[in-house]
XYZ file of C-alpha atoms in Angstrom:
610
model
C 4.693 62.779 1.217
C 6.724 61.056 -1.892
C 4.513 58.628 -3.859
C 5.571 55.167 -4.273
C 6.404 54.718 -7.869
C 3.563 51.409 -7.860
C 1.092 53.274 -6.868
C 2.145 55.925 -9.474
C 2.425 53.519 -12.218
C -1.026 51.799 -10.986
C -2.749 54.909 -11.106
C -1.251 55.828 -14.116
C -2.477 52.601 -15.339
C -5.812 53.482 -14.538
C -6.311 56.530 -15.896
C -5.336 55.298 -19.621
C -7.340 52.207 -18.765
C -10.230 54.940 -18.743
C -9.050 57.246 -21.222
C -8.813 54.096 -23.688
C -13.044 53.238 -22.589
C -13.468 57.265 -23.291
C -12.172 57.498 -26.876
C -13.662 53.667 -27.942
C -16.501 53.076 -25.918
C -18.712 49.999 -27.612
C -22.452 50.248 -26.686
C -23.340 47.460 -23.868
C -25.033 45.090 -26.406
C -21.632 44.835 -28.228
C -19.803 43.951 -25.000
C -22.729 41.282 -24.240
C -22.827 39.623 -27.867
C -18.864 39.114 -27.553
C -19.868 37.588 -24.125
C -22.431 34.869 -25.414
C -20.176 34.303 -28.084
C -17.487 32.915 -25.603
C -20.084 31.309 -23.491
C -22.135 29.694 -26.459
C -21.216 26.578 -26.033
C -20.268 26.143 -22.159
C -21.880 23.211 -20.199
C -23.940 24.535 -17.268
C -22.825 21.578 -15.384
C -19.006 22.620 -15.394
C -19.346 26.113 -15.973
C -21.705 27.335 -13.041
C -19.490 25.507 -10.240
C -16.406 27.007 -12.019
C -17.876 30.306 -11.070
C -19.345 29.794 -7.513
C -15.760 27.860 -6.915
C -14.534 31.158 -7.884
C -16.727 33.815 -6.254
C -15.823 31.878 -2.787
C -12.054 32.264 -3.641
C -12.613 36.303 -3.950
C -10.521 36.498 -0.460
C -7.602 35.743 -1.922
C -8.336 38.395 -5.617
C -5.257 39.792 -4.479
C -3.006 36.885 -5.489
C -4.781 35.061 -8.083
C -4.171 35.948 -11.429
C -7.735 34.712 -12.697
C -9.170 37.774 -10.705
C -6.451 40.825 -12.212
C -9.374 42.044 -14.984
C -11.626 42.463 -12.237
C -13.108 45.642 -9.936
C -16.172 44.046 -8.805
C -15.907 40.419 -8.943
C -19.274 39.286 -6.694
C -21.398 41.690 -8.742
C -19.387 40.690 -12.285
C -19.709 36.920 -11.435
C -23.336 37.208 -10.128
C -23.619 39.214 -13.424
C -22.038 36.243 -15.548
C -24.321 33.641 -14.021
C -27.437 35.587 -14.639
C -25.911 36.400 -18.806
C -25.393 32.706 -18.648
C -29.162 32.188 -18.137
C -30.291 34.726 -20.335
C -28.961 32.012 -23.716
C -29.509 28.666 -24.859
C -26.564 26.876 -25.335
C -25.065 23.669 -27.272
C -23.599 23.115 -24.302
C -20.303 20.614 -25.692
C -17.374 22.218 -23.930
C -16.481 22.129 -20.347
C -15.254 25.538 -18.255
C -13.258 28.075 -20.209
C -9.582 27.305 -20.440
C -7.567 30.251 -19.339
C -6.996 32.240 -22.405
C -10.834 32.209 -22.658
C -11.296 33.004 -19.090
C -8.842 35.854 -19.139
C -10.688 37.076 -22.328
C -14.180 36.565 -20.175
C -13.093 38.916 -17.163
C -11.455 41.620 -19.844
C -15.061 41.749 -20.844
C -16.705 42.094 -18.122
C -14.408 44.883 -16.923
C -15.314 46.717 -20.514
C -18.852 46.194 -19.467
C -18.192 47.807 -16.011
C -15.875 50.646 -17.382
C -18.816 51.238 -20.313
C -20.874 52.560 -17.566
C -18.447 54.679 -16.194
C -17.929 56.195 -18.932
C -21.658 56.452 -20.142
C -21.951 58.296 -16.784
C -18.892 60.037 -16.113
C -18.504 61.084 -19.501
C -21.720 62.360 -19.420
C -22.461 65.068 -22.864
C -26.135 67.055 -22.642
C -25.235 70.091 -25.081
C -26.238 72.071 -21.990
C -22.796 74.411 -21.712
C -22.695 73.301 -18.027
C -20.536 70.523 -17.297
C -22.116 70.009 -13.928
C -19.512 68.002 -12.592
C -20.640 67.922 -8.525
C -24.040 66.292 -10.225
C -21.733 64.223 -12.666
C -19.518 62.934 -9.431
C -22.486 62.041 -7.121
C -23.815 60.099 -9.496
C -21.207 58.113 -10.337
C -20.498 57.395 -7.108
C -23.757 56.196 -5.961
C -24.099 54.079 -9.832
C -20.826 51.970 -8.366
C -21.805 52.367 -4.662
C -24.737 50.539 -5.278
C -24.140 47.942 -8.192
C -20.426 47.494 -6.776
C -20.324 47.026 -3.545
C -22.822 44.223 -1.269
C -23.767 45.060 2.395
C -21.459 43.678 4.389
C -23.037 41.799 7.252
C -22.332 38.480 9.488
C -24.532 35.523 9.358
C -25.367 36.496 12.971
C -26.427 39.906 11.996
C -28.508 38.530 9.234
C -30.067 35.909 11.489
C -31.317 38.696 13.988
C -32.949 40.758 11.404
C -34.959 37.502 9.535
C -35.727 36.045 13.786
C -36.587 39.585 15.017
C -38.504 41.100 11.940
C -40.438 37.796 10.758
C -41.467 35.522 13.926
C -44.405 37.819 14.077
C -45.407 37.263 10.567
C -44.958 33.474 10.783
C -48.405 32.317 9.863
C -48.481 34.971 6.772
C -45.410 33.242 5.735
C -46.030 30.228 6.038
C -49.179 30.271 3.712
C -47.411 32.031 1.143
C -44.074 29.636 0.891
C -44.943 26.789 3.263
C -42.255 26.943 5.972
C -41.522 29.593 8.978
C -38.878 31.730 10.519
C -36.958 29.215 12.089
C -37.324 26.902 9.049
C -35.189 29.443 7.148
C -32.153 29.700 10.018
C -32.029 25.805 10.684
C -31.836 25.172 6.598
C -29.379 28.040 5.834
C -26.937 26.778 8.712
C -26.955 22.976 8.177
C -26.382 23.735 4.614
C -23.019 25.531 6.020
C -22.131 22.648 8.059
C -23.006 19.941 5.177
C -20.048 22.274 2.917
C -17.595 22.604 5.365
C -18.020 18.817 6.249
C -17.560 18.337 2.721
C -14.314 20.527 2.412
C -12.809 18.798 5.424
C -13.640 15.866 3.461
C -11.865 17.127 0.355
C -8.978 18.579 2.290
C -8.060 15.981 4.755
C -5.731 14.464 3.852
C -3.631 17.691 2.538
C -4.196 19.295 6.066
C -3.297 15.767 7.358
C -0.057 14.270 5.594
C 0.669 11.836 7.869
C -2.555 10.177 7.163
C -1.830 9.913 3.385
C 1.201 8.079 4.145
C -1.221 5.549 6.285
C -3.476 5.141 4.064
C -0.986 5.031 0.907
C 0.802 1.917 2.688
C -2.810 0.440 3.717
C -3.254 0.628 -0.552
C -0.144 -0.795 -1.215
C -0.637 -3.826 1.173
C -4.194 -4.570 -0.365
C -2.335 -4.926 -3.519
C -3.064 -1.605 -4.902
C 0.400 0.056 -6.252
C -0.652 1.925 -9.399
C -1.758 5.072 -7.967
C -4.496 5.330 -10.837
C -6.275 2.967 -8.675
C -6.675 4.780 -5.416
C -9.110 7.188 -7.233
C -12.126 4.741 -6.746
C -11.303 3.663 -3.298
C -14.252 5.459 -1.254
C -11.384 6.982 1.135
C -10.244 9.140 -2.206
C -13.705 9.511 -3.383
C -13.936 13.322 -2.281
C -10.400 14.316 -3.150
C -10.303 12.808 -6.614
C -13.694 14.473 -7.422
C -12.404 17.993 -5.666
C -9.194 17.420 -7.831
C -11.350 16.840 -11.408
C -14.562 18.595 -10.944
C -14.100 22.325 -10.364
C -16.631 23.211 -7.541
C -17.535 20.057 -6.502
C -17.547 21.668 -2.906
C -20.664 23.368 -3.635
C -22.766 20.577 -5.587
C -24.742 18.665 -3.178
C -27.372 15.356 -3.958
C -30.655 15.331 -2.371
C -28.902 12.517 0.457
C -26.699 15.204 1.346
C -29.283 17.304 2.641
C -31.015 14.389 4.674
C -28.706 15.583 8.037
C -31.081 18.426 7.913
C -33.763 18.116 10.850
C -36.679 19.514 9.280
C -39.390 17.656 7.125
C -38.851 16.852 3.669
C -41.955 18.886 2.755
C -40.433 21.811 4.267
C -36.672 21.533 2.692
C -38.570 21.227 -0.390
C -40.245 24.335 -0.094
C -37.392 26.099 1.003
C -35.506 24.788 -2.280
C -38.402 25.699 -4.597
C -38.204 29.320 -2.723
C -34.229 29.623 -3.860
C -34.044 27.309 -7.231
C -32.807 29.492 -10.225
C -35.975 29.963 -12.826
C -34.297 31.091 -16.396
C -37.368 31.254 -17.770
C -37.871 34.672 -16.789
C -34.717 36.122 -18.648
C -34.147 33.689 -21.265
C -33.995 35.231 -25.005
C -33.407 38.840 -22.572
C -30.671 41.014 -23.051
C -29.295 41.549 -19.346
C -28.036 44.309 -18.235
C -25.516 45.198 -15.569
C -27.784 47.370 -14.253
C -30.588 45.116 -13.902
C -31.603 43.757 -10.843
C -29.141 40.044 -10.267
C -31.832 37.234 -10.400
C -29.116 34.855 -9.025
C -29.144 37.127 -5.760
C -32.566 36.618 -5.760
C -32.543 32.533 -6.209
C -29.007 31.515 -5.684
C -29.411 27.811 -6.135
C -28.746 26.034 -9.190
C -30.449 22.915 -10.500
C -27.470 20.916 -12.627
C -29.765 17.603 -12.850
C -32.141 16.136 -11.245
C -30.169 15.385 -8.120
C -27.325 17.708 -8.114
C -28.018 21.307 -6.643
C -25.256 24.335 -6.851
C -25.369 25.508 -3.248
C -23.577 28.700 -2.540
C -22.545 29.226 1.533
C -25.827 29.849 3.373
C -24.549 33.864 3.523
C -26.487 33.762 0.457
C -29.253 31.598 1.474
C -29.785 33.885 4.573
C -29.753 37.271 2.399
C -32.100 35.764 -0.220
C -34.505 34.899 2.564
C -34.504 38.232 4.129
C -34.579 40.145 0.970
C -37.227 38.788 -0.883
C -39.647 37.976 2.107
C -38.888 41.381 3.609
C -40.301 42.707 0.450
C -43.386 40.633 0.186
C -44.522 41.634 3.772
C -44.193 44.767 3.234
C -46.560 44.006 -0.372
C -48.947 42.068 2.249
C -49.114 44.104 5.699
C -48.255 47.100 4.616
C -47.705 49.399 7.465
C -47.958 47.215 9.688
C -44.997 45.410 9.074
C -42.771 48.622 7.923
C -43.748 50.206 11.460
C -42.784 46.900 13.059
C -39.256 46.760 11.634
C -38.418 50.349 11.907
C -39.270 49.529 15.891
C -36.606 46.472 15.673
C -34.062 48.304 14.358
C -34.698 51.015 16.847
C -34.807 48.576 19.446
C -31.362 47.011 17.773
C -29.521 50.124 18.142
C -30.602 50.154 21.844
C -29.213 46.977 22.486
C -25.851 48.054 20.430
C -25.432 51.104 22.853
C -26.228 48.970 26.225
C -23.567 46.602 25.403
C -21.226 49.767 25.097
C -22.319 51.831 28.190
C -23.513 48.844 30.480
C -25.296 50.441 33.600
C -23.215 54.031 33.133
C -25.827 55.820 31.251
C -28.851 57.420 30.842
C -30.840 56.194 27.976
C -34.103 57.542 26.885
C -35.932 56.565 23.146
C -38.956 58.175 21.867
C -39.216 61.034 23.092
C -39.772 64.824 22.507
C -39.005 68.120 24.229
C -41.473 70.727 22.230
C -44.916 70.703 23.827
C -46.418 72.636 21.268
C -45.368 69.846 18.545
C -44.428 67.134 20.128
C -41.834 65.898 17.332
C -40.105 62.795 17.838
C -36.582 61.552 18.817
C -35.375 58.730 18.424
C -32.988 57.864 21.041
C -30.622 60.294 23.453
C -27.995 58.764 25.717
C -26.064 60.845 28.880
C -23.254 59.392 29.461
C -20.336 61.163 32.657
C -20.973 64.430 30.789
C -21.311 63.303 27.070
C -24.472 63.479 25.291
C -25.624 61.273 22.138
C -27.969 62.588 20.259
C -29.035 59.241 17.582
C -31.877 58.809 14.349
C -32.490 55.688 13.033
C -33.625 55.238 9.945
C -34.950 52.239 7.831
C -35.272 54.138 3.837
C -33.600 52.224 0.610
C -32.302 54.798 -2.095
C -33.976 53.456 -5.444
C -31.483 51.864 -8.130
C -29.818 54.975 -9.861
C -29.706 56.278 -13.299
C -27.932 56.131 -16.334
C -28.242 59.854 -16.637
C -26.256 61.560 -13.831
C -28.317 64.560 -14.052
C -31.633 62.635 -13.831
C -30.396 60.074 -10.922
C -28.710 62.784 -8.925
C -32.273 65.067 -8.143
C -33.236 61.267 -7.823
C -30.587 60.456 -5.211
C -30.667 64.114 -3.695
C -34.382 63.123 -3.019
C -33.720 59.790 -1.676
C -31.174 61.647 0.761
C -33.726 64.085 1.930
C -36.217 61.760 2.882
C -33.119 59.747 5.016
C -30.339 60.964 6.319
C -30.488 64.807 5.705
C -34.138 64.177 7.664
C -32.349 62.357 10.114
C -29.764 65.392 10.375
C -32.522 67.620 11.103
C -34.008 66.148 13.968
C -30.381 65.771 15.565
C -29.927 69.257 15.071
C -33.321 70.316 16.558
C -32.286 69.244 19.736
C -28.658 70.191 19.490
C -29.909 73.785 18.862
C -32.122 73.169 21.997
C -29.026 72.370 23.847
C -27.229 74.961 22.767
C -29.293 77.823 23.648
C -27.524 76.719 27.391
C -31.445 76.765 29.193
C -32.568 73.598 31.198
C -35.499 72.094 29.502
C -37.335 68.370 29.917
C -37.936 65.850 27.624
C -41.113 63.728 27.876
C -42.046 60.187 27.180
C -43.848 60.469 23.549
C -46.877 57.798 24.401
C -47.693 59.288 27.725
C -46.281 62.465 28.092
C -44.736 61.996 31.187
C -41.589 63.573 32.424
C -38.581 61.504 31.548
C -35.423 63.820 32.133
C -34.484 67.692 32.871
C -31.235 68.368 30.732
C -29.379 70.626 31.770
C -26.489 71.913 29.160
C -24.302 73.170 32.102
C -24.055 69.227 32.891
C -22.683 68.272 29.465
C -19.157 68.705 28.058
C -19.472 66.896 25.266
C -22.322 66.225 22.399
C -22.511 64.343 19.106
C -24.980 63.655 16.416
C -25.551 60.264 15.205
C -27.260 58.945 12.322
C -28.149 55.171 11.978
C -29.229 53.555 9.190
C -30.732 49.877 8.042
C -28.496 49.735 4.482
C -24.930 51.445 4.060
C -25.159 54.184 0.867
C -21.507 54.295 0.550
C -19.977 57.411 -0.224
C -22.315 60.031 0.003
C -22.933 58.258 3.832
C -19.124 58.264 4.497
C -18.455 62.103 3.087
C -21.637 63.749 3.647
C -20.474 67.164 2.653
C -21.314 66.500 -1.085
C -25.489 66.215 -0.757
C -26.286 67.441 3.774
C -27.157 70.783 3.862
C -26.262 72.217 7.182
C -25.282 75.839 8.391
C -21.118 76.134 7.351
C -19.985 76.398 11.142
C -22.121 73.305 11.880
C -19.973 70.442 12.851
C -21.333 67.410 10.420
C -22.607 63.932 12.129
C -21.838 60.657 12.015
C -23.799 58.333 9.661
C -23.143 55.122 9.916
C -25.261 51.397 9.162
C -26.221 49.679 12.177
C -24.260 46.454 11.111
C -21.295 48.453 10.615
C -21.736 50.029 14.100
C -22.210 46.622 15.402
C -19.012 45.109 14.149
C -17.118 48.241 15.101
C -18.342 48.719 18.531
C -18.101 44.862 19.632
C -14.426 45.138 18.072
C -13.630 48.122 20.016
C -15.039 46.137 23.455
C -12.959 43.025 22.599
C -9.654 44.903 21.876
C -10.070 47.768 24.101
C -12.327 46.372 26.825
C -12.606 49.199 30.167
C -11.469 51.697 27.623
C -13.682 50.988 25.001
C -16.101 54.188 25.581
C -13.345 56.747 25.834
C -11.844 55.466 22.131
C -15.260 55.613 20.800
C -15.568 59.029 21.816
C -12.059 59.829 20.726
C -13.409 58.198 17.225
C -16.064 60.625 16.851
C -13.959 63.273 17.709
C -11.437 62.891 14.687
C -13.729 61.241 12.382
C -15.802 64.860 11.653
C -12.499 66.197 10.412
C -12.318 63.747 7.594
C -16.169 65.173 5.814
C -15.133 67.430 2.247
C -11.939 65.607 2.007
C -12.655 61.731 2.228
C -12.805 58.908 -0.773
C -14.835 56.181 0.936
C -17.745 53.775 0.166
C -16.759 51.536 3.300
C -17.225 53.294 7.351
C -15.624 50.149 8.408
C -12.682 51.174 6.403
C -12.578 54.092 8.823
C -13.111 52.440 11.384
C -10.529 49.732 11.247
C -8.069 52.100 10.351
C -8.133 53.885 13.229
C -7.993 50.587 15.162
C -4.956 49.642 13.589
C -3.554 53.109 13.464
C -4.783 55.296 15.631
C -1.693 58.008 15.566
C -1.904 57.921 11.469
C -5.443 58.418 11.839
C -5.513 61.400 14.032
C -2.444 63.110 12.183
C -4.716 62.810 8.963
C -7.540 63.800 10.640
C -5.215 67.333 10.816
C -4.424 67.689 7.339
C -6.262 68.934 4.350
C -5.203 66.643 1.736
C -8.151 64.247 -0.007
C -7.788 60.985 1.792
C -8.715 57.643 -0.122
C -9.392 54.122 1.810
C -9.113 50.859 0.657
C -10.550 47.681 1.771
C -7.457 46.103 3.430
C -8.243 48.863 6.433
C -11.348 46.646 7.103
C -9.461 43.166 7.591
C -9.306 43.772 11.265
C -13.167 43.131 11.509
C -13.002 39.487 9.669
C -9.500 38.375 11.758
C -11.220 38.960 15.144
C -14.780 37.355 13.952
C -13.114 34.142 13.137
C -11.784 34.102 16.334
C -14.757 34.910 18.364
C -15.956 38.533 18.191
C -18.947 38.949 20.765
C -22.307 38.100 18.787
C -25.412 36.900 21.022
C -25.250 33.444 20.299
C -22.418 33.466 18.146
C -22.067 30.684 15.704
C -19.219 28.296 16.024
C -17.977 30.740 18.580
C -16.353 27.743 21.065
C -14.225 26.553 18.388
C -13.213 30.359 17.073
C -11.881 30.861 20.498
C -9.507 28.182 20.569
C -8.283 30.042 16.781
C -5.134 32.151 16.699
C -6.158 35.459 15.552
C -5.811 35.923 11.682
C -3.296 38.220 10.594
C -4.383 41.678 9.261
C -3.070 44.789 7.456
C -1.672 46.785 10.377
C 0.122 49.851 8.733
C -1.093 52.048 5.418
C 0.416 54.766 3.053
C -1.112 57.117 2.162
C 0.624 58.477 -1.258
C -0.688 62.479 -1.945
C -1.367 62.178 -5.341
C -1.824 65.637 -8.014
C -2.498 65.969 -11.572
C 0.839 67.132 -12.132
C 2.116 63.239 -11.273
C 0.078 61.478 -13.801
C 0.240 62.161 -17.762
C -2.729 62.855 -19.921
């Protein structure tokens, strides 16, 4: 393959972008000052929207020049907001005009590229380079800081319904609302912006009732245009057109559509409202854990919140309560939401197989140790062997040698144990002797497998949080035996969004490309530069023959988020959720365009210049 002289000159682009950070790297407090310098004397009240206005525009980074500085704009404007916080400020200039904001972004990119180096640079006197340590490492730092876990709302909604309706009461005394609270408030704060962008949009999506309204003006008497802007018709659209994310500031009589009581919506503000007393006079970090993910919502006065879509609301709730159950119940509620995301994964696999299968979950097949498995499905002569795990990996290191046994550890304890108890019964299989599996609570006889029976097997690995790409290419931490075929690990809202795409687009055929999936997809482990499955995934739903010729060559392959676009065109127009939100009017949506065809450009050393 010839390399496109863009991509050449892009990479190219990179590497002295990196080789400049190596030879002049500033220390992060240096990078920060400079930062507060330009944001010394910002008002909060035109600044913050200017942000959130921009962090819902990050769709369209591709074609807006405001966003060319940046690799990792959620995390570097979630960043921004929390560095904001962390100052006082004289507060006498509006939002940064666009030599500033270009100057801003540069910044934060140094910041990001400081780490990289920090880490990738890495110098211990120790004669050993230890670059496989080094790599993982660095990975993992951006995997994890970088890149958010993509989920839908509806996804979201299941685990904060499913995993906190039994904790309601122990919730409610600690915040003062319940489950359903959360889902109602997080939703009609969606509906309350889009009404309000409608409002702000009208009248550009409808021309022809501009010209009405114009000639309506001019027969009042009203023919300097300067005098539309107070008519309460205009009211939205001149405040859209001079307040940069007005959108997302809402008064307290915006939220009165809301059917809950005003106790409650108070509480569930006070649970989300932004408290900068905690990091004020702080130095903050880009490591650091983002406070604004924690509270998202920003007080501007007394009446005026910053509301960011409920996405945020929705994660916010899960994350943080999540946590404090676990602080409260303990076992109790870790045990409980392992079993609903077991019980998830079921549900995921039903919808694929229908009635066709045999499915069997907690079970075991050793009498003498009765070790558990998760979940094994027979279906017309293939057999699943799946794990599901529920394990975080703790924030990473600054040291690559330190955070890598830190990671390797985190691994173990996850997906390499996961690994192990898919390949305990794949050995069992493959001894080629019938043998029974029993029901783990009462020991009774659920199955005789017979190996004869099955043509094909797999291993599959589920897991509660995506770990980028040490999940994607798992030759670089699993230990297995070198003519072991590797598994697939995958996060169950990935497999989710895949699967019900496969069904929609694929439909009787759905189970035979899945399988077909699996089947290429091993090839890609020790060659693969991924942090995204659903990368995978969609490209081999948009291009299936590229993927499987790839699949057959040895070259290093390297993704990139346009293979994933597939996923959002066919959820905005209806992609198969249990109560699906909005789903009536998606269906009557034409299907978004999406990236359709990739190339892949084999790249050596010999093409770039040091």
């Amino acid at each position: 393959m010839s390399i496109d002289p863009k991509i050449k000159q892009e990479l190219q682009d990179n590497l002295d972008s990196l080789l400049k950070y190596r030879k002049s790297r500033r220390t992060q407090e240096e990078i920060i000052e400079d930062i507060y310098m330009l944001l010394n004397n910002i008002k909060k009240d035109t600044f913050l929207p200017f942000v959130l206005q921009m962090m819902n525009a990050i769709q369209f980074r591709d074609s807006l020049d405001a966003f060319k500085n940046l690799k990792s704009p959620l995390q570097q404007f979630a960043y921004l907001i929390d560095l904001f916080f962390s100052k006082h400020h004289t507060e006498t200039e509006d939002a940064p005009d666009e030599k500033e904001w270009n100057k801003l972004t540069e910044l934060l990119d140094e910041v990001e590229m400081n780490y990289f180096g920090e880490i990738g640079f890495f110098d211990e006197n120790t004669g050993d380079l230890q670059l496989d340590k080094i790599t993982v490492s660095l990975k993992s730092f951006f995997d994890y800081y970088a890149n958010g876990q993509l989920s839908f709302d509806e996804q979201t909604i299941y685990r904060i319904r499913t995993n906190f309706s039994r904790f309601d009461e122990v919730i409610f005394g600690e915040y003062g609302f319940e489950t359903e609270d959360i889902i109602k408030f997080s939703l009609s704060v969606n509906i309350i912006l889009q009404e309000k962008a409608n409002s702000c949009f009208f009248y550009h999506q409808h021309p022809e009732k501009w010209q009405e309204l114009t000639s309506t003006f001019v027969n009042k008497g009203l023919v300097d245009p300067k005098d539309w802007a107070v008519q309460p018709e205009l009211n939205d659209l001149f405040e859209f057109m001079t307040r940069p994310g007005y959108i997302f500031i809402l008064k307290k009589e915006n939220l009165r559509s809301i059917e809950l009581p005003d106790e409650r919506i108070s509480n569930l503000i006070k649970f989300l409202i932004y408290d900068d007393s905690t990091i004020k006079d702080h130095t903050i970090y880009y490591d650091n854990k983002r406070q604004y993910f924690d509270t998202p919502l920003i007080a501007l006065s007394n009446n005026e919140i910053l509301f960011p879509n409920g996405k945020f609301l929705l994660e916010a709730f899960y994350n943080r309560i999540s946590s404090k159950l676990a602080e409260l119940k303990k076992e109790k509620y870790t045990q409980f939401k392992n079993k609903m995301l077991e019980k998830k994964c079921l549900e995921i696999f039903k919808h694929l197989f229908k009635e066709d299968a045999r499915i069997f979950t907690s079970f075991y097949f050793d009498k003498t140790t009765k070790a558990e498995q998760d979940l094994a499905i027979f279906y017309k002569g293939t057999f699943l062997i799946i794990e599901i795990k529920d394990f975080k990996f703790r924030a990473p290191l600054r040291n690559p040698l330190k955070a890598f046994d830190k990671i390797r550890s985190d691994f173990k304890n996850g997906i390499q144990k996961a690994y192990d108890q898919c390949k305990r019964l794949e050995s069992k299989i493959e001894e080629g002797k019938e043998f029974k599996i029993y029901d783990l609570k009462t020991s009774k006889e659920l199955f005789e497998i017979r190996p004869e029976k099955i043509k094909s097997l797999y291993s599959i690995i589920i897991t509660q949080h995506k770990y980028g790409g040490i999940q994607t290419n798992l030759e670089e931490l699993l230990e297995k035996e070198h003519s072991d075929l590797y598994p697939w690990s995958i996060c169950v809202d990935d497999l989710e969004i895949f699967l019900l795409t496969l069904l929609k687009i694929r439909k009787e055929s759905a189970e035979k490309v899945f399988f077909d999936y699996l089947d290429y997809r091993e090839a890609f482990h020790e060659r693969l530069v991924c942090s995204d499955e659903l990368e995978m995934c969609g490209l081999f739903l948009t291009s299936a023959l590229m993927f499987k010729k790839l699949a057959s060559q040895e070259e290093m392959i390297t993704t990139n988020i346009k293979m994933s676009d597939i996923f959002d065109a066919h959820y905005f127009n209806g992609l198969g959720f249990d109560n699906e939100i909005n789903v009536d009017q998606k269906r009557k949506t034409k299907l978004r365009d999406y990236a359709k065809n990739f190339n892949f450009d084999i790249v050596s050393g010999d093409d770039l210049q040091l």
